[in-house]
Amino acid sequence: MRVALVYPRFQWTEYNGLAEPVGQLILASVLRDAGHDVRYVDYSFCREIDELDHMVRDADVVGVAVSAAAKLGRAAMVTKHIRAVNPGALYIEGGAYPSIFPENTLRETGADIVIEGEAEEALLEVVGTLAAGGDVRCLRNVSFISPDGVFVQNPRRPVIHDLDSIPFPARDLVDYDTYFANGLAEYGMVTTRGCPFRCTYCKPSTDLIFGGGIRRRSAGDVVAEIIELSELRGQKHLRIFFKDDTITMHPAAWFEQFRDGLRDAGVTLKWHCNSRVDTVTRDKVRVMAESGCHCISFGIESGSPKILEFYDKGTTPEQAVKAFRWCHEFRVEATANLMIGFPMETDEDIAMTYRLLKRLRPDDIIVYFSTAIPGRHIHTWARENGYLANDTNPELLDPARNRANEIMNMRLPYMTMDGVVGWKHRIERYRSWRKMTSFRNIQNWAQDLIANPGLAVHKAAMVVRGLASGKATQD
Ligand code: B12
Ligand code: SF4
């Protein structure tokens, strides 16, 4: 079968980094291994929608990725355009958003079916069944709208327990040179699937993608993927972003095997990841640093125990202090991700967050407004309690965009919007100060100055501008 896997990319590219879609590239590998003809149709760099028509015109199956609610409109536009070019193909949508909202995805995009959740086995079965002339609408993980307009959702298959059995992403299909020329700084990779925690601003929607627990790849399998990538790109030193929800769910022994495997292969890494402060230990941070980890972004969210309780975060400010201390000790940059503007928050709660920051001394700070995204407990809570300011505008569902434009989608009973924005500016001024004074930031800047003086001067100018204006600048 001729399968076109379509990546529509983002609706608001200026607010979100450029990245290759690792999940979709894994699907490409699975289909290719089974003998199908796979094209990766990447709209990331298209100026005109019809530039890639030649790649989809004769496809039997078109699979479009929708990774977030914020991207649904773009996916719908791309799907409808391709269907006009090639009306005979089977149209499938998959990814994070269709896994959470299959019915809305089907109605908005006009796709024939959605494949929900982890799709390696389900997509292969759909394409194989289609090739054999069978009915794909009776298969597991598939949902569709019946001819009389009723939404039908089939049961799901069990998740794949042995993640090492999944092939590596088909990275040869990606035009990495163009990605890097347009600002991509690192390759994406995942070593786990799922997350066992309960944060209300995230769950339960994320369980609908990979299930509730966590599954882990072996360190050896991840090293093998890195070796393959190193050979493909002809690079012995790679920069990697591990996109796992919480890669630090691996024990310290896993990172030791990872470090040793890389050393044996003669490959060095500079990598970063997201994490929780309660899943690191001093020993783990040390071994992570030894394997090339240069930065950990921690979900701190708030310095107020009351607000952390509302988020069901399960971490404490004291755990954050320890995690940041270990990062400073082993020279790993520590980023604090914060959320302010939760309806129950008072001025004193944000003041507690600010005071915590002074204790953490982060190398970087990203301050978002608390955003109620559909499918998460926080959205249901905000709607039921009358705190949802706008439930229909998808443009308000992208926290990065809201942060840049300083807009929110929840009402604040205890604070004014200006009060929250004022705190954001104050935190961002502190961020600029840390950017100028933290040892690691100065060290990184000096390295940039040698490697790319223009970039280093630009970064310095942005930090100074941020300090003067109190608004975070993109650097
Ligand atoms: C990396 C990442 C990003 C990156 C880049 C995305 C990329 N191209 O890689 C960046 C930082 C840019 C990003 C941005 C955003 N993200 Co994001 N992101 C992720 C993250 C952490 C990893 C994605 C990943 O690679 N997963 C690993 C691979 C293997 O899984 P996968 O992509 O889901 O693919 C599997 C299935 O979904 C399916 N599948 C995937 N594609 C397709 C296509 C077809 C046709 C089929 C059939 C199946 C299918 O099969 C794959 C294999 O099983 C996920 C969380 C997570 N753990 O997955 C959040 C996640 C997808 N993001 C999310 C969100 C909310 C956002 C933002 C809105 C956040 C923000 N701005 O603050 C923006 C949206 C941007 C926009 N405007 O559209 C949510 C989406 C939930 C939702 N309700 O919609 C998630 C789930 C995070 C979370 N915990 O809430 N994101
Ligand atoms: S730790 Fe991260 S991925 Fe897990 S529930 Fe909390 S926010 Fe979601």
Coordinates of C-alpha atoms and ligand atoms in Angstrom, one line a residue:
M1 CA 0.0 0.0 0.0
R2 CA 1.1 3.6 -0.6
V3 CA 0.9 5.4 2.7
A4 CA 1.4 9.2 3.0
L5 CA 2.1 10.2 6.6
V6 CA 1.4 13.9 6.9
Y7 CA 2.8 16.3 9.4
P8 CA 0.9 19.6 9.3
R9 CA 3.1 21.3 12.0
F10 CA 1.9 24.1 14.1
Q11 CA -0.7 26.8 13.6
W12 CA 1.4 29.4 15.4
T13 CA 4.9 28.5 14.5
E14 CA 6.3 31.6 16.2
Y15 CA 5.3 30.3 19.7
N16 CA 6.4 26.7 19.4
G17 CA 9.8 25.3 18.4
L18 CA 10.3 23.3 15.3
A19 CA 10.6 19.6 15.8
E20 CA 10.4 16.3 13.9
P21 CA 7.4 14.2 15.0
V22 CA 9.1 11.2 16.5
G23 CA 5.8 9.2 16.9
Q24 CA 4.9 9.5 13.3
L25 CA 8.4 8.6 12.2
I26 CA 8.2 5.4 14.3
L27 CA 4.9 4.6 12.5
A28 CA 6.7 5.1 9.2
S29 CA 9.3 2.5 10.2
V30 CA 6.7 0.0 11.3
L31 CA 4.9 0.3 7.9
R32 CA 8.1 0.2 5.9
D33 CA 9.3 -2.9 7.7
A34 CA 6.0 -4.6 6.7
G35 CA 6.7 -3.7 3.0
H36 CA 4.5 -0.7 2.5
D37 CA 5.6 2.3 0.4
V38 CA 5.8 5.2 2.9
R39 CA 6.1 8.9 2.2
Y40 CA 6.7 11.4 5.0
V41 CA 4.9 14.6 3.9
D42 CA 6.2 17.4 6.0
Y43 CA 4.3 20.8 5.7
S44 CA 6.7 22.5 8.2
F45 CA 8.4 24.5 5.5
C46 CA 5.7 24.9 2.9
R47 CA 4.7 28.4 1.9
E48 CA 1.8 27.2 -0.3
I49 CA -0.5 24.4 0.7
D50 CA -0.3 22.8 -2.8
E51 CA 3.5 22.4 -2.8
L52 CA 3.4 18.8 -1.7
D53 CA 0.4 17.6 -3.8
H54 CA 2.6 15.4 -5.9
M55 CA 3.4 13.3 -2.8
V56 CA -0.2 12.5 -1.9
R57 CA -1.9 12.3 -5.3
D58 CA -1.6 8.5 -5.7
A59 CA -1.6 7.5 -2.0
D60 CA -4.0 4.7 -0.8
V61 CA -3.9 5.9 2.8
V62 CA -3.3 9.4 4.2
G63 CA -2.4 9.6 7.9
V64 CA -2.4 13.1 9.5
A65 CA -0.9 13.8 12.9
V66 CA -2.7 16.1 15.4
S67 CA -0.6 16.5 18.4
A68 CA -2.5 19.2 20.4
A69 CA -5.9 20.9 20.5
A70 CA -4.1 24.0 19.2
K71 CA -3.2 22.2 16.0
L72 CA -6.7 20.8 15.1
G73 CA -7.6 23.7 12.8
R74 CA -4.4 23.3 10.8
A75 CA -4.8 19.5 10.6
A76 CA -8.4 20.0 9.3
M77 CA -7.3 22.4 6.7
V78 CA -4.5 20.2 5.5
T79 CA -6.7 17.0 5.5
K80 CA -9.5 18.7 3.5
H81 CA -7.0 20.1 1.0
I82 CA -5.4 16.7 0.4
R83 CA -8.8 15.0 0.1
A84 CA -9.7 17.4 -2.7
V85 CA -6.5 16.4 -4.5
N86 CA -6.9 12.7 -3.8
P87 CA -10.6 11.8 -3.0
G88 CA -10.0 8.0 -3.3
A89 CA -7.7 7.5 -0.3
L90 CA -8.6 6.4 3.3
Y91 CA -8.1 9.4 5.6
I92 CA -6.8 8.7 9.1
E93 CA -6.1 11.1 12.0
G94 CA -4.0 10.1 15.0
G95 CA -1.8 11.5 17.7
A96 CA -2.4 13.1 21.1
Y97 CA -5.5 15.2 20.3
P98 CA -7.5 12.5 18.4
S99 CA -6.7 10.0 21.2
I100 CA -8.4 12.4 23.7
F101 CA -11.2 13.8 21.4
P102 CA -11.8 11.3 18.6
E103 CA -15.3 12.5 17.8
N104 CA -14.4 16.2 17.6
T105 CA -11.4 15.3 15.4
L106 CA -13.6 13.3 13.0
R107 CA -16.2 16.0 12.8
E108 CA -13.7 18.9 12.3
T109 CA -11.3 17.2 9.9
G110 CA -13.8 15.1 7.9
A111 CA -11.4 12.1 8.2
D112 CA -12.7 8.6 7.6
I113 CA -11.4 7.1 10.8
V114 CA -9.3 8.1 13.9
I115 CA -6.8 5.6 15.3
E116 CA -6.7 6.2 19.0
G117 CA -3.7 5.9 21.3
E118 CA -0.5 4.1 20.6
A119 CA -0.7 3.3 16.9
E120 CA 2.1 1.0 15.9
E121 CA 0.0 -2.2 15.9
A122 CA -3.4 -0.5 15.1
L123 CA -2.1 1.4 12.0
L124 CA -0.4 -1.7 10.6
E125 CA -3.6 -3.7 11.0
V126 CA -5.7 -1.0 9.3
V127 CA -3.3 -0.7 6.3
G128 CA -3.0 -4.5 6.1
T129 CA -6.8 -5.0 6.3
L130 CA -7.4 -2.3 3.6
A131 CA -4.8 -4.1 1.4
A132 CA -6.7 -7.3 1.8
G133 CA -10.0 -5.6 1.0
G134 CA -11.4 -5.9 4.6
D135 CA -13.4 -3.5 6.7
V136 CA -11.2 -1.3 8.8
R137 CA -14.2 0.1 10.8
C138 CA -14.4 -3.1 12.9
L139 CA -10.8 -2.9 14.1
R140 CA -9.6 -2.1 17.6
N141 CA -8.5 1.5 18.4
V142 CA -10.6 2.7 15.4
S143 CA -13.4 5.3 15.8
F144 CA -15.5 6.7 13.0
I145 CA -18.8 8.5 12.3
S146 CA -21.4 6.1 10.9
P147 CA -23.4 7.1 7.7
D148 CA -26.3 8.1 9.9
G149 CA -24.0 10.5 11.8
V150 CA -23.5 8.5 15.0
F151 CA -20.0 8.4 16.6
V152 CA -18.7 4.8 16.9
Q153 CA -15.7 4.0 19.1
N154 CA -14.2 0.5 19.1
P155 CA -12.4 -0.9 22.1
R156 CA -8.6 -0.4 22.4
R157 CA -6.0 -3.1 22.2
P158 CA -3.5 -3.5 25.2
V159 CA -0.5 -1.2 25.1
I160 CA 2.8 -2.6 23.8
H161 CA 4.7 -3.9 26.9
D162 CA 8.1 -4.4 25.3
L163 CA 9.1 -1.0 24.1
D164 CA 12.4 -2.4 22.8
S165 CA 10.4 -4.3 20.2
I166 CA 9.4 -1.1 18.5
P167 CA 11.6 0.0 15.6
F168 CA 13.5 3.2 15.6
P169 CA 12.0 6.3 13.9
A170 CA 12.6 6.5 10.1
R171 CA 14.8 9.5 10.5
D172 CA 16.2 9.1 6.9
L173 CA 12.8 10.5 5.8
V174 CA 13.4 13.8 7.6
D175 CA 15.2 16.7 5.8
Y176 CA 17.3 17.4 8.9
D177 CA 19.5 19.9 7.1
T178 CA 16.5 22.1 6.5
Y179 CA 15.3 21.6 10.1
F180 CA 18.7 22.7 11.5
A181 CA 18.9 25.6 9.0
N182 CA 15.5 26.8 10.3
G183 CA 16.4 26.8 14.0
L184 CA 16.1 23.1 15.2
A185 CA 18.8 22.7 17.8
E186 CA 18.6 19.0 18.6
Y187 CA 17.2 15.6 17.7
G188 CA 14.1 14.4 19.5
M189 CA 13.9 11.0 21.2
V190 CA 11.8 9.1 23.7
T191 CA 12.8 6.4 26.2
T192 CA 9.5 5.9 28.2
R193 CA 5.8 6.0 27.5
G194 CA 3.1 7.1 30.0
C195 CA 3.3 8.8 33.3
P196 CA 2.0 7.5 36.7
F197 CA 1.4 10.9 38.3
R198 CA -1.9 12.7 38.7
C199 CA -1.4 16.5 38.0
T200 CA -4.9 18.0 37.4
Y201 CA -3.7 20.3 34.6
C202 CA -2.5 17.3 32.6
K203 CA -4.6 14.2 33.6
P204 CA -6.6 12.3 32.6
S205 CA -6.1 13.3 29.0
T206 CA -2.6 12.0 28.7
D207 CA -3.5 8.6 29.9
L208 CA -5.6 8.3 26.8
I209 CA -2.5 8.4 24.7
F210 CA -0.2 5.8 26.3
G211 CA -2.2 4.4 29.3
G212 CA -1.9 5.2 33.0
G213 CA 1.4 3.5 34.0
I214 CA 4.9 4.0 32.7
R215 CA 6.8 1.7 30.3
R216 CA 10.5 2.0 29.9
R217 CA 13.0 1.1 27.1
S218 CA 16.3 -0.5 28.1
A219 CA 19.4 1.7 28.1
G220 CA 20.9 -0.6 25.5
D221 CA 18.0 0.0 23.1
V222 CA 18.3 3.8 23.5
V223 CA 22.1 3.6 22.9
A224 CA 21.5 1.5 19.7
E225 CA 19.1 4.2 18.4
I226 CA 21.7 6.9 19.2
I227 CA 24.4 4.9 17.3
E228 CA 22.0 4.6 14.3
L229 CA 21.3 8.3 14.4
S230 CA 25.0 9.1 14.7
E231 CA 25.8 7.0 11.6
L232 CA 22.9 8.5 9.6
R233 CA 24.1 12.0 10.3
G234 CA 27.8 11.3 10.3
Q235 CA 28.2 13.0 13.8
K236 CA 29.9 11.6 16.8
H237 CA 28.5 14.3 19.0
L238 CA 24.8 14.8 19.1
R239 CA 22.4 17.2 20.8
I240 CA 19.2 15.5 22.0
F241 CA 16.0 16.5 23.6
F242 CA 14.5 13.5 25.4
K243 CA 10.7 14.2 25.1
D244 CA 9.6 11.7 27.8
D245 CA 7.1 13.0 30.3
T246 CA 9.5 12.1 33.1
I247 CA 12.7 10.4 31.9
T248 CA 13.9 10.5 35.5
M249 CA 11.5 7.6 36.3
H250 CA 14.5 5.5 35.1
P251 CA 16.6 4.5 38.2
A252 CA 20.2 5.7 38.5
A253 CA 21.5 2.3 37.4
W254 CA 19.7 2.9 34.0
F255 CA 21.7 6.1 33.5
E256 CA 24.9 4.3 34.4
Q257 CA 24.3 1.7 31.7
F258 CA 23.4 4.6 29.3
R259 CA 26.6 6.5 30.1
D260 CA 28.7 3.4 29.7
G261 CA 27.0 2.3 26.5
L262 CA 27.6 5.8 24.9
R263 CA 31.3 5.7 26.1
D264 CA 31.8 2.2 24.5
A265 CA 30.2 3.4 21.3
G266 CA 32.4 6.5 21.2
V267 CA 29.5 8.9 20.9
T268 CA 29.1 11.9 23.1
L269 CA 25.8 13.7 23.8
K270 CA 24.6 17.1 25.1
W271 CA 21.0 16.3 26.1
H272 CA 18.2 17.9 28.1
C273 CA 14.8 16.7 29.4
N274 CA 11.7 17.5 31.5
S275 CA 11.4 16.1 35.0
R276 CA 9.8 16.3 38.4
V277 CA 11.7 17.3 41.5
D278 CA 10.6 14.1 43.4
T279 CA 12.1 11.7 40.8
V280 CA 15.7 12.8 41.1
T281 CA 18.4 11.9 43.6
R282 CA 21.8 13.4 44.1
D283 CA 23.3 10.2 42.6
K284 CA 21.0 10.2 39.6
V285 CA 21.8 13.9 38.7
R286 CA 25.5 13.0 38.9
V287 CA 25.2 10.1 36.5
M288 CA 22.9 12.0 34.2
A289 CA 25.5 14.8 34.0
E290 CA 28.2 12.2 33.3
S291 CA 26.1 10.9 30.3
G292 CA 25.9 14.4 28.8
C293 CA 22.8 15.9 30.5
H294 CA 23.3 19.7 30.5
C295 CA 19.8 20.9 31.4
I296 CA 16.8 19.6 33.3
S297 CA 13.5 21.5 33.1
F298 CA 11.5 20.9 36.3
G299 CA 7.8 21.4 36.7
I300 CA 7.8 23.6 39.8
E301 CA 4.5 25.2 39.1
S302 CA 4.1 27.1 42.4
G303 CA 5.8 27.8 45.7
S304 CA 2.4 27.6 47.5
P305 CA 1.6 24.2 49.1
K306 CA -2.1 25.2 48.8
I307 CA -1.8 25.6 45.0
L308 CA 0.3 22.5 44.6
E309 CA -2.5 20.7 46.4
F310 CA -5.0 22.0 43.9
Y311 CA -2.8 20.8 41.1
D312 CA -2.4 17.4 42.9
K313 CA 1.2 17.8 41.9
G314 CA 2.5 15.6 44.7
T315 CA 5.8 17.6 45.1
T316 CA 6.9 20.0 47.8
P317 CA 8.9 23.2 47.7
E318 CA 11.6 21.5 49.8
Q319 CA 12.0 18.8 47.2
A320 CA 12.5 21.5 44.6
V321 CA 15.2 23.2 46.7
K322 CA 17.1 19.9 47.0
A323 CA 16.8 19.0 43.2
F324 CA 18.1 22.5 42.2
R325 CA 21.0 22.2 44.7
W326 CA 22.1 18.9 43.1
C327 CA 21.8 20.4 39.7
H328 CA 24.0 23.3 40.7
E329 CA 26.5 20.9 42.3
F330 CA 26.9 18.9 39.1
R331 CA 26.8 21.9 36.8
V332 CA 23.5 20.9 35.2
E333 CA 21.4 23.9 34.2
A334 CA 18.1 23.8 36.1
T335 CA 15.0 25.5 34.6
A336 CA 11.9 26.2 36.7
N337 CA 8.6 26.0 34.8
L338 CA 5.9 27.9 36.6
M339 CA 2.2 28.5 36.3
I340 CA 0.5 31.5 37.7
G341 CA -3.0 32.8 37.5
F342 CA -4.9 29.7 38.8
P343 CA -8.3 30.9 40.0
M344 CA -7.7 30.0 43.6
E345 CA -4.4 31.9 43.7
T346 CA -4.0 35.0 45.8
D347 CA -1.2 37.6 45.7
E348 CA 0.4 35.9 48.7
D349 CA 0.5 32.5 46.8
I350 CA 2.4 34.1 43.9
A351 CA 4.6 35.9 46.4
M352 CA 5.5 32.4 47.8
T353 CA 6.4 31.2 44.3
Y354 CA 8.7 34.3 43.9
R355 CA 10.3 33.6 47.3
L356 CA 10.9 30.0 46.3
L357 CA 12.6 31.1 43.1
K358 CA 15.1 33.1 45.1
R359 CA 16.0 29.9 47.0
L360 CA 16.2 27.8 43.8
R361 CA 18.4 30.2 41.9
P362 CA 17.3 28.7 38.5
D363 CA 19.4 29.1 35.4
D364 CA 16.2 29.7 33.5
I365 CA 12.6 30.3 34.3
I366 CA 9.5 29.9 32.1
V367 CA 6.4 31.4 33.6
Y368 CA 3.1 30.4 32.0
F369 CA -0.5 31.4 32.9
S370 CA -2.5 28.5 34.2
T371 CA -4.5 27.2 31.2
A372 CA -7.6 25.0 31.3
I373 CA -7.1 22.7 28.3
P374 CA -10.1 20.4 27.5
G375 CA -9.7 16.8 28.6
R376 CA -7.9 17.7 31.8
H377 CA -9.4 17.8 35.4
I378 CA -8.6 21.5 35.6
H379 CA -10.9 22.2 32.6
T380 CA -13.8 20.3 34.1
W381 CA -13.3 22.0 37.5
A382 CA -13.1 25.5 35.9
R383 CA -16.2 24.9 33.9
E384 CA -18.2 23.4 36.8
N385 CA -17.2 26.3 39.1
G386 CA -17.8 29.1 36.6
Y387 CA -14.1 30.0 36.2
L388 CA -13.8 29.3 32.5
A389 CA -13.6 32.6 30.7
N390 CA -13.7 31.3 27.1
D391 CA -14.4 27.7 26.2
T392 CA -14.7 28.0 22.4
N393 CA -11.6 29.9 21.2
P394 CA -8.9 27.3 20.3
E395 CA -6.4 30.1 20.2
L396 CA -6.6 30.3 24.0
L397 CA -5.6 26.6 24.4
D398 CA -1.9 27.1 23.7
P399 CA -0.1 28.0 26.9
A400 CA 3.0 29.2 25.0
R401 CA 0.9 31.6 22.9
N402 CA -1.0 32.8 25.9
R403 CA 2.3 33.5 27.7
A404 CA 3.6 35.5 24.7
N405 CA 0.4 37.5 24.3
E406 CA -0.4 37.7 28.0
I407 CA -3.9 36.4 27.8
M408 CA -5.7 33.8 29.9
N409 CA -8.7 31.5 29.6
M410 CA -9.8 31.4 33.3
R411 CA -11.5 34.0 35.5
L412 CA -9.7 35.2 38.6
P413 CA -11.9 35.7 41.7
Y414 CA -9.0 36.8 44.0
M415 CA -6.7 38.8 41.7
T416 CA -6.9 41.1 38.8
M417 CA -5.4 40.2 35.5
D418 CA -3.1 43.2 35.8
G419 CA -1.9 41.8 39.1
V420 CA -1.0 38.4 37.6
V421 CA 0.7 40.1 34.6
G422 CA 2.6 42.3 37.0
W423 CA 4.0 39.2 38.8
K424 CA 4.9 37.6 35.5
H425 CA 7.0 40.7 34.6
R426 CA 8.6 40.7 38.1
I427 CA 9.5 37.0 37.7
E428 CA 10.8 37.6 34.2
R429 CA 13.0 40.5 35.4
Y430 CA 14.5 38.1 38.0
R431 CA 15.0 35.6 35.2
S432 CA 16.9 38.1 33.1
W433 CA 19.0 38.9 36.2
R434 CA 19.8 35.1 36.6
K435 CA 20.6 34.9 32.9
M436 CA 23.2 37.6 33.4
T437 CA 24.7 36.3 36.6
S438 CA 24.5 32.5 36.8
F439 CA 27.8 30.8 36.2
R440 CA 26.5 28.3 33.7
N441 CA 24.8 31.0 31.6
I442 CA 28.0 33.0 31.5
Q443 CA 29.9 29.8 30.6
N444 CA 27.4 29.0 27.8
W445 CA 27.5 32.5 26.5
A446 CA 31.3 32.5 26.4
Q447 CA 31.2 29.2 24.4
D448 CA 28.7 30.8 22.0
L449 CA 30.9 33.9 21.6
I450 CA 33.7 31.6 20.3
A451 CA 31.5 29.5 18.1
N452 CA 29.0 32.1 16.9
P453 CA 29.8 35.7 18.0
G454 CA 26.7 37.1 16.2
L455 CA 24.4 34.8 18.1
A456 CA 26.1 35.6 21.4
V457 CA 25.7 39.3 20.9
H458 CA 22.0 38.8 20.0
K459 CA 21.4 36.7 23.1
A460 CA 23.1 39.3 25.4
A461 CA 20.9 42.1 23.8
M462 CA 17.8 40.0 24.4
V463 CA 18.6 39.5 28.1
V464 CA 19.3 43.2 28.6
R465 CA 16.1 44.1 26.9
G466 CA 14.2 41.6 29.1
L467 CA 15.7 43.1 32.2
A468 CA 14.6 46.6 31.1
S469 CA 11.1 45.7 30.0
G470 CA 10.3 42.9 32.5
K471 CA 9.1 40.7 29.6
A472 CA 10.7 37.4 28.7
T473 CA 12.5 37.5 25.4
Q474 CA 13.0 34.5 23.1
D475 CA 16.6 33.5 23.2
Ligands
B12_1 C1 7.6 17.1 22.3 C2 6.3 17.7 22.5 C3 6.0 18.9 22.0 C4 7.0 19.7 21.2 C5 7.1 19.3 19.7 C6 6.1 18.4 19.1 C7 6.8 17.5 18.2 N1 6.7 17.7 16.9 O1 7.5 16.6 18.6 C8 6.6 21.2 21.4 C9 7.4 21.8 22.5 C10 6.7 22.1 20.2 C11 5.1 21.0 21.8 C12 4.2 22.0 21.8 C13 2.9 21.9 22.3 N2 2.4 20.8 23.0 CO1 3.3 19.1 23.1 N3 4.1 17.6 23.6 C14 5.3 17.0 23.3 C15 5.4 15.7 24.0 C16 6.2 16.0 25.3 C17 6.1 14.5 23.3 C18 5.6 14.1 22.0 C19 6.2 12.9 21.5 O2 7.1 12.9 20.7 N4 5.8 11.7 22.1 C20 6.4 10.4 21.8 C21 5.7 9.8 20.6 C22 6.2 8.4 20.4 O3 4.3 9.7 20.8 P1 3.2 10.5 19.9 O4 3.8 11.6 19.2 O5 2.0 10.7 20.7 O6 2.9 9.4 18.8 C23 2.2 8.2 19.1 C24 0.6 8.3 19.0 O7 0.1 9.6 19.4 C25 0.3 8.0 17.6 N5 0.4 9.0 16.5 C26 1.1 10.1 16.4 N6 1.0 10.7 15.2 C27 0.1 10.0 14.5 C28 -0.4 10.1 13.3 C29 -1.3 9.2 12.8 C30 -1.8 9.3 11.4 C31 -1.7 8.1 13.6 C32 -2.7 7.1 13.1 C33 -1.2 8.0 14.9 C34 -0.3 8.9 15.3 O8 1.2 7.0 17.3 C35 2.5 7.3 17.9 C36 3.1 6.0 18.3 O9 2.4 5.2 19.1 C37 3.9 15.3 24.3 C38 3.7 14.5 25.6 C39 4.0 13.0 25.3 N7 4.5 12.4 26.3 O10 3.7 12.5 24.3 C40 3.3 16.7 24.5 C41 1.9 16.9 24.1 C42 1.5 16.2 22.8 N8 1.8 18.4 23.9 C43 0.7 18.9 24.4 C44 0.5 20.3 24.3 C45 -0.8 20.7 25.1 C46 1.3 21.2 23.6 C47 1.1 22.7 23.5 C48 -0.3 23.2 23.4 C49 1.8 23.2 24.8 C50 2.3 24.6 24.8 N9 2.5 25.3 23.8 O11 2.5 25.1 25.9 C51 2.0 23.0 22.3 C52 1.1 22.9 21.0 C53 1.7 23.5 19.8 C54 0.8 23.9 18.8 N10 0.5 25.2 18.6 O12 0.2 23.0 18.1 C55 -0.2 17.9 25.0 C56 -1.4 17.5 24.1 C57 -2.6 17.2 24.9 C58 -3.9 17.8 24.3 N11 -4.9 17.9 25.1 O13 -4.0 18.3 23.1 C59 0.8 16.7 25.3 C60 0.2 15.3 25.3 C61 1.5 17.1 26.6 C62 0.7 16.9 27.9 N12 1.2 16.1 28.8 O14 -0.3 17.5 28.1 N13 4.9 19.7 22.2
SF4_2 S1 4.2 14.6 35.9 FE1 4.0 15.6 33.9 S2 3.2 14.1 32.5 FE2 2.9 13.3 34.6 S3 0.9 13.9 35.2 FE3 2.2 15.5 35.9 S4 2.4 17.0 34.3 FE4 1.4 15.2 33.4

